[in-house]
Coordinates of C-alpha atoms in Angstrom, one line a residue:
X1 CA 10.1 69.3 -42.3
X2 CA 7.5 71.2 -44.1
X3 CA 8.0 74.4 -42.2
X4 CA 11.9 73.9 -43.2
X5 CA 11.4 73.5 -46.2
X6 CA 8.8 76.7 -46.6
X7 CA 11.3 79.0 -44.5
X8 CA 13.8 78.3 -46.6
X9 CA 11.6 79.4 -49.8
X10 CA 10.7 82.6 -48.3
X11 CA 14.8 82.8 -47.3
X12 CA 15.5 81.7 -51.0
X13 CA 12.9 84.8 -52.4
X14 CA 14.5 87.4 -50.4
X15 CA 17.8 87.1 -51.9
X16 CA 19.7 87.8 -54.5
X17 CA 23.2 87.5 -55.7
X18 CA 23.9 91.0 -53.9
X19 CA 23.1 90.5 -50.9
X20 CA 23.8 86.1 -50.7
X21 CA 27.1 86.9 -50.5
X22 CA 27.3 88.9 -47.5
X23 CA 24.6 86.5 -45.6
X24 CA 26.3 82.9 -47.1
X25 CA 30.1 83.9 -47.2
X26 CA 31.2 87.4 -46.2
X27 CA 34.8 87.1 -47.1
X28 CA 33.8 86.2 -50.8
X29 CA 32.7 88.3 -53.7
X30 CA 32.7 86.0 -56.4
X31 CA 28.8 84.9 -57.2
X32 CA 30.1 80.8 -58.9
X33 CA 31.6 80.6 -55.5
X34 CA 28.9 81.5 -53.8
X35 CA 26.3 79.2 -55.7
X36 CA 28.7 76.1 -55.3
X37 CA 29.4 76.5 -51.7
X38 CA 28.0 73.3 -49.0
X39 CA 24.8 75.5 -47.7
X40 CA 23.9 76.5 -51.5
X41 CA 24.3 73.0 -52.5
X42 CA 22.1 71.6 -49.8
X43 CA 19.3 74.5 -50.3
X44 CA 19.0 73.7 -54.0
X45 CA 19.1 69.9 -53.3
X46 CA 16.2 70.6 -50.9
X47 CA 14.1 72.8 -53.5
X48 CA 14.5 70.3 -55.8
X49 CA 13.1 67.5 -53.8
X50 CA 10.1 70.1 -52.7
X51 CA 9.3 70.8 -56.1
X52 CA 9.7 67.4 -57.6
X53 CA 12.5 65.8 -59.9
X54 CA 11.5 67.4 -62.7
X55 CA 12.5 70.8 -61.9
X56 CA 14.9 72.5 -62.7
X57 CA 18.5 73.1 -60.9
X58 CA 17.8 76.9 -59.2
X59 CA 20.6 78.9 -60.6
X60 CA 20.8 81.8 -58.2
X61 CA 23.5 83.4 -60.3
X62 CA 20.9 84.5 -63.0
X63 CA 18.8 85.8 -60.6
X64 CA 14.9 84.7 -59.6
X65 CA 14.3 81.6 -61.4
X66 CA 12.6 82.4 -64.9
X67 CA 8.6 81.9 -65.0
X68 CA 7.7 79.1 -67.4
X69 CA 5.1 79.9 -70.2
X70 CA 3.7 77.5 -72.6
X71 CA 0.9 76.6 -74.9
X72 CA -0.4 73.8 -72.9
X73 CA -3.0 74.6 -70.4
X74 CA -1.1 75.3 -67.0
X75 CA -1.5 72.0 -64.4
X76 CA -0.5 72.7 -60.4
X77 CA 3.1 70.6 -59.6
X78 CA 1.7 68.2 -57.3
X79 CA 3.9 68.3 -54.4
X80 CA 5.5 64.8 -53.2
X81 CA 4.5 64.4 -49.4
X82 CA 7.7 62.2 -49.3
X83 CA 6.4 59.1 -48.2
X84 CA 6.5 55.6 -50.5
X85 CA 3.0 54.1 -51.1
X86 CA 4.1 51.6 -53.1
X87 CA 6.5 50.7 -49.9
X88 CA 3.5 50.7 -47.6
X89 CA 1.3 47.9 -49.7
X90 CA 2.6 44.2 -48.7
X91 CA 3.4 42.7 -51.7
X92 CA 1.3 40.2 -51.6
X93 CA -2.1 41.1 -53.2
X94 CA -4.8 42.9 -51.9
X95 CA -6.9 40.5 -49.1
X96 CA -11.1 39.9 -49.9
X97 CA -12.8 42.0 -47.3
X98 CA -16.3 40.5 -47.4
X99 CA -19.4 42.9 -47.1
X100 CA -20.1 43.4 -43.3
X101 CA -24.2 43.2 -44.2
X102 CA -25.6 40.9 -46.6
X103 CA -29.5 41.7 -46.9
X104 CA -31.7 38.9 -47.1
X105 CA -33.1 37.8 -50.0
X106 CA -36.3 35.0 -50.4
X107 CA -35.6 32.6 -53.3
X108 CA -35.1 33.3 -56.5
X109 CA -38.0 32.1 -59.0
X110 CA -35.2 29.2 -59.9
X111 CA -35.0 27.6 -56.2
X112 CA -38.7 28.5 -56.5
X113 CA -39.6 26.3 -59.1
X114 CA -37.8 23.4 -58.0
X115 CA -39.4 23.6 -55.0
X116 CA -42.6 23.3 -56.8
X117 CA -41.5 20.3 -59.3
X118 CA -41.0 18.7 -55.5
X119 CA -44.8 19.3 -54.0
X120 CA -46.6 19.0 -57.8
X121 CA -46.2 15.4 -56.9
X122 CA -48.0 15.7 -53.7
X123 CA -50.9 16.7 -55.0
X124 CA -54.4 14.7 -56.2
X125 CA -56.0 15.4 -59.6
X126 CA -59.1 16.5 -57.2
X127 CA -57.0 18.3 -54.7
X128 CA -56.7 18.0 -51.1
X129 CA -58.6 18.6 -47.8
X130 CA -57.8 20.7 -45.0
X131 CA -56.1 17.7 -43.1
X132 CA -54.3 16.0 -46.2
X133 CA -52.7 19.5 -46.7
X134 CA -50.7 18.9 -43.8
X135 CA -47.9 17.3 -45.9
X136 CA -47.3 20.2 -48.3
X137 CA -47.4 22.3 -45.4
X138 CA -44.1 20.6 -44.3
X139 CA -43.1 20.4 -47.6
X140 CA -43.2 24.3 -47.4
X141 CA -40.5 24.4 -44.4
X142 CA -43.9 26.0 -42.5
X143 CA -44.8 25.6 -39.2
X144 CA -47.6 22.6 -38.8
X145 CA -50.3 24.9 -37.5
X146 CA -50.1 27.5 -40.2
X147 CA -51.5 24.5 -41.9
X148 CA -54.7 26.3 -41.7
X149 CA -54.0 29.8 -42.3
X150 CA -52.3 28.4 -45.9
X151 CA -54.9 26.6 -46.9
X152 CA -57.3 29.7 -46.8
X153 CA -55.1 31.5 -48.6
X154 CA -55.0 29.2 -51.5
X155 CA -59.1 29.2 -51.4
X156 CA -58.8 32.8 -52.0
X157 CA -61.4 34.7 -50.1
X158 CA -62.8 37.5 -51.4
X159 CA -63.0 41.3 -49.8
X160 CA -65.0 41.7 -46.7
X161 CA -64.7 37.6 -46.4
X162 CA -62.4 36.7 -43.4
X163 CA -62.4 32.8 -44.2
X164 CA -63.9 31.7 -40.6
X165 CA -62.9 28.2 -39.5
X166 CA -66.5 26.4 -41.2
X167 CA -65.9 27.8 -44.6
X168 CA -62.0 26.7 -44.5
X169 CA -62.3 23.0 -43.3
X170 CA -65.1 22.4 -46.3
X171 CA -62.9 23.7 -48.8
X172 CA -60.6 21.6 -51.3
X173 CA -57.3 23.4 -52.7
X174 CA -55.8 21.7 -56.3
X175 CA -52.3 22.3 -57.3
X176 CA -52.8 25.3 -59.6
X177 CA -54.7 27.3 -57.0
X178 CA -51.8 26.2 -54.9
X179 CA -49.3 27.5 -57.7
X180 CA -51.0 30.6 -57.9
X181 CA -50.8 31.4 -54.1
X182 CA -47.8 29.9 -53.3
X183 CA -46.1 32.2 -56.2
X184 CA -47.6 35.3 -55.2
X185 CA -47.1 35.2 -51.8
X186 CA -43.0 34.9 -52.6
X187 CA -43.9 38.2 -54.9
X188 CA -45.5 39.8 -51.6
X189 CA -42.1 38.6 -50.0
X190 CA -39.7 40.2 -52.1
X191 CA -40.7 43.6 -51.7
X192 CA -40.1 43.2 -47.7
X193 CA -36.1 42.0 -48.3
X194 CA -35.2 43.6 -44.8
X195 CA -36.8 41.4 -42.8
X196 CA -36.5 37.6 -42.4
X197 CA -37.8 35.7 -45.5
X198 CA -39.9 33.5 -43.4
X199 CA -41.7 36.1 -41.3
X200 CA -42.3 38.2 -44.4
X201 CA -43.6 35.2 -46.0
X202 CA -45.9 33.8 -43.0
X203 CA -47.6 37.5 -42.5
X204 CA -48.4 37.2 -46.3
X205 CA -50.3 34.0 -45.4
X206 CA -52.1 35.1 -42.7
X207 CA -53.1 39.1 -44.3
X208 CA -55.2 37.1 -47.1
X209 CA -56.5 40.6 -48.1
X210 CA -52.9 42.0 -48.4
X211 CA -54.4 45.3 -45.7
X212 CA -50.3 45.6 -44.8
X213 CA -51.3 44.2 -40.9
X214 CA -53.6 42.1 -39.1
X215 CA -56.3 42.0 -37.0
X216 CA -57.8 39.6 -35.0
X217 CA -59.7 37.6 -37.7
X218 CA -56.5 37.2 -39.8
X219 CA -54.6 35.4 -36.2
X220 CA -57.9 33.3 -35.1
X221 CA -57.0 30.8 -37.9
X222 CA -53.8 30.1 -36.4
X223 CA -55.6 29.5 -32.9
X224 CA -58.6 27.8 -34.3
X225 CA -56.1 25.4 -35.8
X226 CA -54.3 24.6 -32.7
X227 CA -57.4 23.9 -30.8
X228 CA -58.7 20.8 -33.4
X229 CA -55.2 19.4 -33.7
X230 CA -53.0 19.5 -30.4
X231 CA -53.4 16.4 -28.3
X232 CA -53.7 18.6 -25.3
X233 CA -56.8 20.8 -26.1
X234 CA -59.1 17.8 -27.0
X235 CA -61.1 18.3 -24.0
X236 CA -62.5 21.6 -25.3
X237 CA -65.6 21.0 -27.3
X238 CA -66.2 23.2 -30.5
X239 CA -69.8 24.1 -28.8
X240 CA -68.2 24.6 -25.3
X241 CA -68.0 28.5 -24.6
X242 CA -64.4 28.3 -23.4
X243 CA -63.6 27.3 -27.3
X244 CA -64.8 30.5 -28.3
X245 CA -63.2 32.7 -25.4
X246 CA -60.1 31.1 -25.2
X247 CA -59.0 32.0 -28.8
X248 CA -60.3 35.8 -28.1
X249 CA -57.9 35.6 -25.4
X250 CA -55.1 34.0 -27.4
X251 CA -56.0 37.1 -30.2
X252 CA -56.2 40.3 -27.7
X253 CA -53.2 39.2 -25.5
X254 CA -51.1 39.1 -29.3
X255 CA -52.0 42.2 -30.3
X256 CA -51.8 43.9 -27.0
X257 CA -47.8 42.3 -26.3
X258 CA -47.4 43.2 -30.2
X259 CA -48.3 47.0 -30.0
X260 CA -47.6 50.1 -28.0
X261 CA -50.4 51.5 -29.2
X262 CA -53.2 50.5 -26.6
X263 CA -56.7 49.4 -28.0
X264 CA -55.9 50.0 -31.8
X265 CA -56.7 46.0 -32.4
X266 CA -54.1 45.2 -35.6
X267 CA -50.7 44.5 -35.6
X268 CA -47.8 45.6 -38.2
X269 CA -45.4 43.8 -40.4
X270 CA -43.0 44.8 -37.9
X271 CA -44.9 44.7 -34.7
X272 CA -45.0 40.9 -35.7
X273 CA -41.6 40.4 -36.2
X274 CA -40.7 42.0 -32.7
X275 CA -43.8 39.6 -31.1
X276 CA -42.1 36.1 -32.8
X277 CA -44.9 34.8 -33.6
X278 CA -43.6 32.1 -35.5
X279 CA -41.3 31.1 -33.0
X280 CA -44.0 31.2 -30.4
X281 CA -46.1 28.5 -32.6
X282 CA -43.1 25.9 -32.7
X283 CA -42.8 26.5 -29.3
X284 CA -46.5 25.3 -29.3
X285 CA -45.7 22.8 -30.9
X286 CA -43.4 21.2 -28.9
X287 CA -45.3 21.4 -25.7
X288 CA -47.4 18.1 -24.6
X289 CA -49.6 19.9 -21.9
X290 CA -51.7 23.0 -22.3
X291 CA -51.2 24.0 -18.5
X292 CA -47.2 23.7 -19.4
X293 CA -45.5 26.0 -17.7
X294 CA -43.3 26.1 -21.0
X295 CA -46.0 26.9 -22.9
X296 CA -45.8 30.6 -24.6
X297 CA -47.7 33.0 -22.0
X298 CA -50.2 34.3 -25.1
X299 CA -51.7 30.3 -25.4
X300 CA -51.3 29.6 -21.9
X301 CA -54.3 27.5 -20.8
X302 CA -53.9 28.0 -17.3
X303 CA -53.5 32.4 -17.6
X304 CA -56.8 31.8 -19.6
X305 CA -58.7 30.5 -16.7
X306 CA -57.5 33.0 -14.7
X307 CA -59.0 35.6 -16.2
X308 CA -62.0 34.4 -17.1
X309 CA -62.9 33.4 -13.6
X310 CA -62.0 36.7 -12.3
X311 CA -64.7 38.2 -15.3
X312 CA -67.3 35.6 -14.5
X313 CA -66.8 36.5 -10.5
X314 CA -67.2 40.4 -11.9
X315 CA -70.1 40.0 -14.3
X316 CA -72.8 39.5 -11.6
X317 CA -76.0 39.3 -14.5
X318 CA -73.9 37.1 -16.5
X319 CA -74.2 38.8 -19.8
X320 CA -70.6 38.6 -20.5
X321 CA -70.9 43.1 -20.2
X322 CA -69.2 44.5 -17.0
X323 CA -70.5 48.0 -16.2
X324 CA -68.8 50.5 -14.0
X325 CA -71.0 48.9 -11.1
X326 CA -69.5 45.4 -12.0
X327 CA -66.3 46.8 -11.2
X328 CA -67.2 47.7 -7.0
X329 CA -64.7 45.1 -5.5
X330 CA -61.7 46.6 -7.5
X331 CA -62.5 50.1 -5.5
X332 CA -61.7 48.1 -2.4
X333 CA -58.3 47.8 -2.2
X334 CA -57.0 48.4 -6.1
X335 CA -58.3 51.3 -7.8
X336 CA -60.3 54.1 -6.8
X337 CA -63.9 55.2 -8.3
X338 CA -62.1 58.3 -10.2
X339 CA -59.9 55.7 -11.9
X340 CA -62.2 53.2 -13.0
X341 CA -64.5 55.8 -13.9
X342 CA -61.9 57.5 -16.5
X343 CA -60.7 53.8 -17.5
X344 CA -64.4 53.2 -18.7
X345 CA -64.7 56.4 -20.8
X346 CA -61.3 55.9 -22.4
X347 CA -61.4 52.4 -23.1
X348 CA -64.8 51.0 -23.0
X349 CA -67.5 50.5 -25.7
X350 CA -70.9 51.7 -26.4
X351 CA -73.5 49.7 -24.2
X352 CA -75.4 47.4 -27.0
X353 CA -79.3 48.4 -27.3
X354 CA -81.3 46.1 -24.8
X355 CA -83.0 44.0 -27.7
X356 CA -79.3 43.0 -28.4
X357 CA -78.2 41.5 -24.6
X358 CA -79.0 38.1 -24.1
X359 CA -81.3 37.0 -21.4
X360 CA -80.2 36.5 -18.0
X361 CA -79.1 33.0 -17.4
X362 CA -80.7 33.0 -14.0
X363 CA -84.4 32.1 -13.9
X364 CA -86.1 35.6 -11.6
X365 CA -82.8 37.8 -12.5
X366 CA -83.8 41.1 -13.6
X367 CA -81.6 43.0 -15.6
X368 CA -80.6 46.5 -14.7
X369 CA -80.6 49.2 -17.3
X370 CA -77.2 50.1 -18.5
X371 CA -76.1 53.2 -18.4
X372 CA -72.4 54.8 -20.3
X373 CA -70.1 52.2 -21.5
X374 CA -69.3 48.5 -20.9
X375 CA -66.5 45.9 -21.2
X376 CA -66.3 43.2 -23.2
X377 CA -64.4 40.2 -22.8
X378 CA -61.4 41.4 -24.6
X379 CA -61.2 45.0 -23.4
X380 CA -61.0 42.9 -19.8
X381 CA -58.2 41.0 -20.9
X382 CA -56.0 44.3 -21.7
X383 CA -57.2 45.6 -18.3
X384 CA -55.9 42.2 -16.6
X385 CA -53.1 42.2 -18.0
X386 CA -51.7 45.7 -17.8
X387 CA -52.6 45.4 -14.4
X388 CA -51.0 42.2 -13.2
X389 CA -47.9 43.2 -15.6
X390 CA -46.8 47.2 -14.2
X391 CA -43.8 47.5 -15.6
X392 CA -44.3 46.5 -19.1
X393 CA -44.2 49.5 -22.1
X394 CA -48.1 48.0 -22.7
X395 CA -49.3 48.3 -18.9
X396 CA -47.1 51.9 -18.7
X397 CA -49.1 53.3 -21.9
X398 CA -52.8 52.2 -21.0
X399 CA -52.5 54.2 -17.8
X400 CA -50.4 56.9 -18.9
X401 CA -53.3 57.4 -21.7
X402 CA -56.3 57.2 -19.5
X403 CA -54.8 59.5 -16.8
X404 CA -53.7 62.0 -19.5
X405 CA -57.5 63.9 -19.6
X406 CA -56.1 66.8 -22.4
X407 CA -54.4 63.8 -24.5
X408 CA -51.6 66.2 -24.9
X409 CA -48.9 64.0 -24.2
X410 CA -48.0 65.6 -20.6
X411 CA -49.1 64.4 -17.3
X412 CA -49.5 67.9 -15.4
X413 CA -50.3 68.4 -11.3
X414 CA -54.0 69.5 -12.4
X415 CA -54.8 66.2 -13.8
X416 CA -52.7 63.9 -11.4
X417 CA -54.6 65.9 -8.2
X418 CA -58.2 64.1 -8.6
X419 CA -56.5 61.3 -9.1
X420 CA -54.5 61.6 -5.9
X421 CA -57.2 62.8 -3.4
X422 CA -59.8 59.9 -4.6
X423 CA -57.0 56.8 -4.7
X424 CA -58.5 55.8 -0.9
X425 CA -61.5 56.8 0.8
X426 CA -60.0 56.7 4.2
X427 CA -60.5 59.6 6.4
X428 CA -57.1 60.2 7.6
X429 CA -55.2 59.9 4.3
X430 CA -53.1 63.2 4.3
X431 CA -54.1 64.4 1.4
X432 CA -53.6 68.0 1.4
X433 CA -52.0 70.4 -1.0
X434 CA -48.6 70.2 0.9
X435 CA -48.9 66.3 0.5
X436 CA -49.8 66.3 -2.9
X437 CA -46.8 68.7 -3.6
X438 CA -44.7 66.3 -1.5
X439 CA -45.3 63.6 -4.0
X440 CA -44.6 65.3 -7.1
X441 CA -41.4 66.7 -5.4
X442 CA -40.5 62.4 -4.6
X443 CA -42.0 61.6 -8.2
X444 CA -39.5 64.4 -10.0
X445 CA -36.5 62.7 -7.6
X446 CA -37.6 59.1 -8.5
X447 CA -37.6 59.9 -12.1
X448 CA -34.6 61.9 -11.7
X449 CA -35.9 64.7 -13.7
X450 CA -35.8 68.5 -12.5
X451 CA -38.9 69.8 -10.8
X452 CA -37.7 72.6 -8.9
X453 CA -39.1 73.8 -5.7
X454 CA -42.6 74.3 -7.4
X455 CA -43.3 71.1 -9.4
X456 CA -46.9 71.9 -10.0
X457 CA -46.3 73.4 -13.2
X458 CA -43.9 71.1 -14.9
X459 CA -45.1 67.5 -16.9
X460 CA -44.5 64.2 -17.3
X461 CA -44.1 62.4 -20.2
X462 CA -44.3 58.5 -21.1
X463 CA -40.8 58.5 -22.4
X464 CA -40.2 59.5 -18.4
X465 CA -41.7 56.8 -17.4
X466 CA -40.4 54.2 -19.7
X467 CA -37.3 55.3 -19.2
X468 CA -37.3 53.3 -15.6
X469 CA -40.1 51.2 -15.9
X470 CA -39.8 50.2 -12.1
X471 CA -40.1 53.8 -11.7
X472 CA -42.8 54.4 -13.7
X473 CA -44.8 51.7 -12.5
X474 CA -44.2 53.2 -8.4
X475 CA -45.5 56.6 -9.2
X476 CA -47.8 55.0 -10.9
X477 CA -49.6 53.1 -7.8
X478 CA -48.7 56.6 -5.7
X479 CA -51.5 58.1 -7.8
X480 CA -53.9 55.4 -8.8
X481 CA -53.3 53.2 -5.7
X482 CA -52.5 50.2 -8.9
X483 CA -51.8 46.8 -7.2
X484 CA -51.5 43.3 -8.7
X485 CA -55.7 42.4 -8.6

């Protein structure tokens, strides 16, 4: 319609009262007939419904239609597009559309108060111990064994004071130091209003320092606190060592499933989020038996044992170090001597000065000198646990980092090729260049990533990896020889 209507404005320009009568009605001379004729009619009709009512009629008897002039700033006639609006709208009014995202908010200081007037009355005029807090804790809508974790922060520590275990359980917390706490944790809280109120609030409790994450001191309070109050750890004494190295397992194994980044030791406000922490300690809760198979994998009593006897079978001087020698029975039939040697320099620590190492436990074992770096306990427990879990982002990362020598990011044929030729010491292996070419030529298909005829020049990249994680995780024991240990 609106090329009509602009064809017949260009026809309507072109001609005048001359020449309309030999184009509308040959046989007639007379103009006034002209202009009142059917097609003249219609064409002015349809001008005037282009232009808007308020035009005026188009005369073509006196020619082109005058130009307007007037005082008034000139406005543009806003052309009708011809359809109704007001027809389209139901007449009814409009309906509520509510907002698709409503961010979450913590409580306002109102709610907060009331809350308050609720626990004031469960407080002592000389406070409460660490076990009588227990009731404001569920007063709190907190999970029972950040019962701990609260009460430190309402003790306030101070800089460079982690608020171990001894110094909590002596303390004594009275309401205003509750008060105080209590309100500026939910000041903390506000400012993180995109996550979940109670994981915003809960990280405040545990980072007393307010760093912005945590490390493993700021998560042993929540482990400490499960081992002296559920039923099912009551066989492990305080003095007994497992105590101790059970909650540095509990700590690694949460930062390492919390982070991609390998080894840093502290975990985000959103690294904890993703981990579910919170969730995992009302699971906890819940469960009657440490050796549970429902019980989360991080507290799980019975992975614990596991890995600590495979340390103590390792650690053949008993001094709780494992040096590269400690690791012999792993270049049997899981990784090869290049591997563990690379794995040591990347993620192993400093050997401690021999004044420091404790004495054998043995009576007539000598102690051999120690040369490079060492493992602890907890850099074993990453080690475990990226090995007996490939296919995880974790396990993917820790080898990806160690077998990238340049730390450039890009796994390239001159630093897989050691690798390769030292996974097995047998004999026959075919490792030669053709072989070695042959498997980055299968590892370019299995990735489904373009190598070309010559692949020894292109890289890998973790993203490649991740991207199949069973994938990654073959290619991965093509060039390391890694196997479940």
């Amino acid at each position: 319609m609106a090329n009509v209507k602009s064809y017949i404005d260009s026809l309507l320009t072109a001609l005048t009262p001359a020449n309309a009568a030999a184009v509308i009605a040959p046989d007639t001379t007379d103009v006034g007939v002209i202009c009142e004729s059917p097609l003249m009619v219609a064409i002015n009709h349809i001008k005037k419904d282009t232009h808007g009512e308020e035009d005026e009629w188009v005369d073509l008897s006196k020619g082109s239609p005058p130009t307007q002039h007037s005082d008034d700033t000139y406005k543009p006639r806003q052309r009708d597009s011809g359809v109704d609006v007001d027809e389209m709208q139901p007449p009814s009014k409009h309906p509520h559309i509510p907002r698709f995202y409503t961010p979450r908010t913590p409580p306002s200081q109102q709610m907060l108060k009331v809350r308050l007037t609720r626990i004031r009355s469960l407080f002592p005029p000389d406070g409460l111990s660490l076990s009588e807090f227990t009731k404001v804790t569920k007063a709190c809508r907190l999970p029972t064994y950040f019962n701990a974790a609260l009460f430190r922060a309402c003790l306030g520590f101070e800089e460079g004071d982690e608020g171990n275990w001894g110094d909590v359980s002596e303390g004594c917390v009275r309401w205003e130091d509750f008060e105080r706490t209590w309100m500026n944790l939910h000041t903390r809280t506000r400012i993180k209003t995109q996550l979940n109120p109670l994981t915003t609030l809960t990280f405040s409790i545990l980072d007393i320092h307010n760093k912005s994450y945590l490390v493993a001191s700021d998560l042993d309070i929540i482990i400490q606190d499960i081992l002296k109050t559920h039923p099912s750890f009551a066989f492990l004494s305080p003095t007994s060592p497992f105590h101790a190295l059970y909650a540095r397992t509990v700590t690694t194994r949460l930062l390492y499933d919390s982070s991609l980044h390998v080894g840093r030791g502290r975990m985000t406000i959103r690294e904890y989020a993703g981990l579910g922490l919170v969730e995992m300690v009302d699971k906890v809760e819940t469960v009657e038996g440490c050796l549970s198979v429902e019980m989360p994998d991080p507290f799980s009593y019975r992975d614990f044992y596991i890995i600590y006897c495979q340390f103590y079978d390792l650690d053949s001087d008993k001094d709780m170090l494992l040096s590269l020698k400690d690791f012999a029975p792993y270049t049997e039939d899981t990784l090869s001597q290049t591997a563990l040697k690379r794995m040591m320099e990347v993620y192993g620590r400093p050997a401690p000065p021999e004044s420091a190492l404790p004495k054998p436990k043995r009576k007539g074992m000598k102690r051999e000198r120690i040369e490079g770096k060492v493992f602890e306990f907890e850099e074993f427990v990453v080690f475990h646990k990226s090995l007996t879990s490939p296919t995880t982002p974790q396990s993917l990362t820790y080898f990806f980092t160690f077998l990238d020598a340049d730390s450039d990011g890009v796994l390239r044929a001159i630093e897989l090729e050691p690798f390769y030729r030292s996974r097995t010491s047998t004999p026959c292996t075919c490792t030669s260049q053709s072989s070695f070419t042959s498997f980055l030529r299968m590892t370019y298909d299995l990735l489904k990533l373009d190598g070309g005829l010559d692949c020894t020049d292109q890289g890998l990249r973790l993203t490649d990896l991740k991207r199949n994680p069973a994938d990654g995780a073959a290619f991965l024991n093509g060039v390391l020889g890694v196997r479940k240990g």
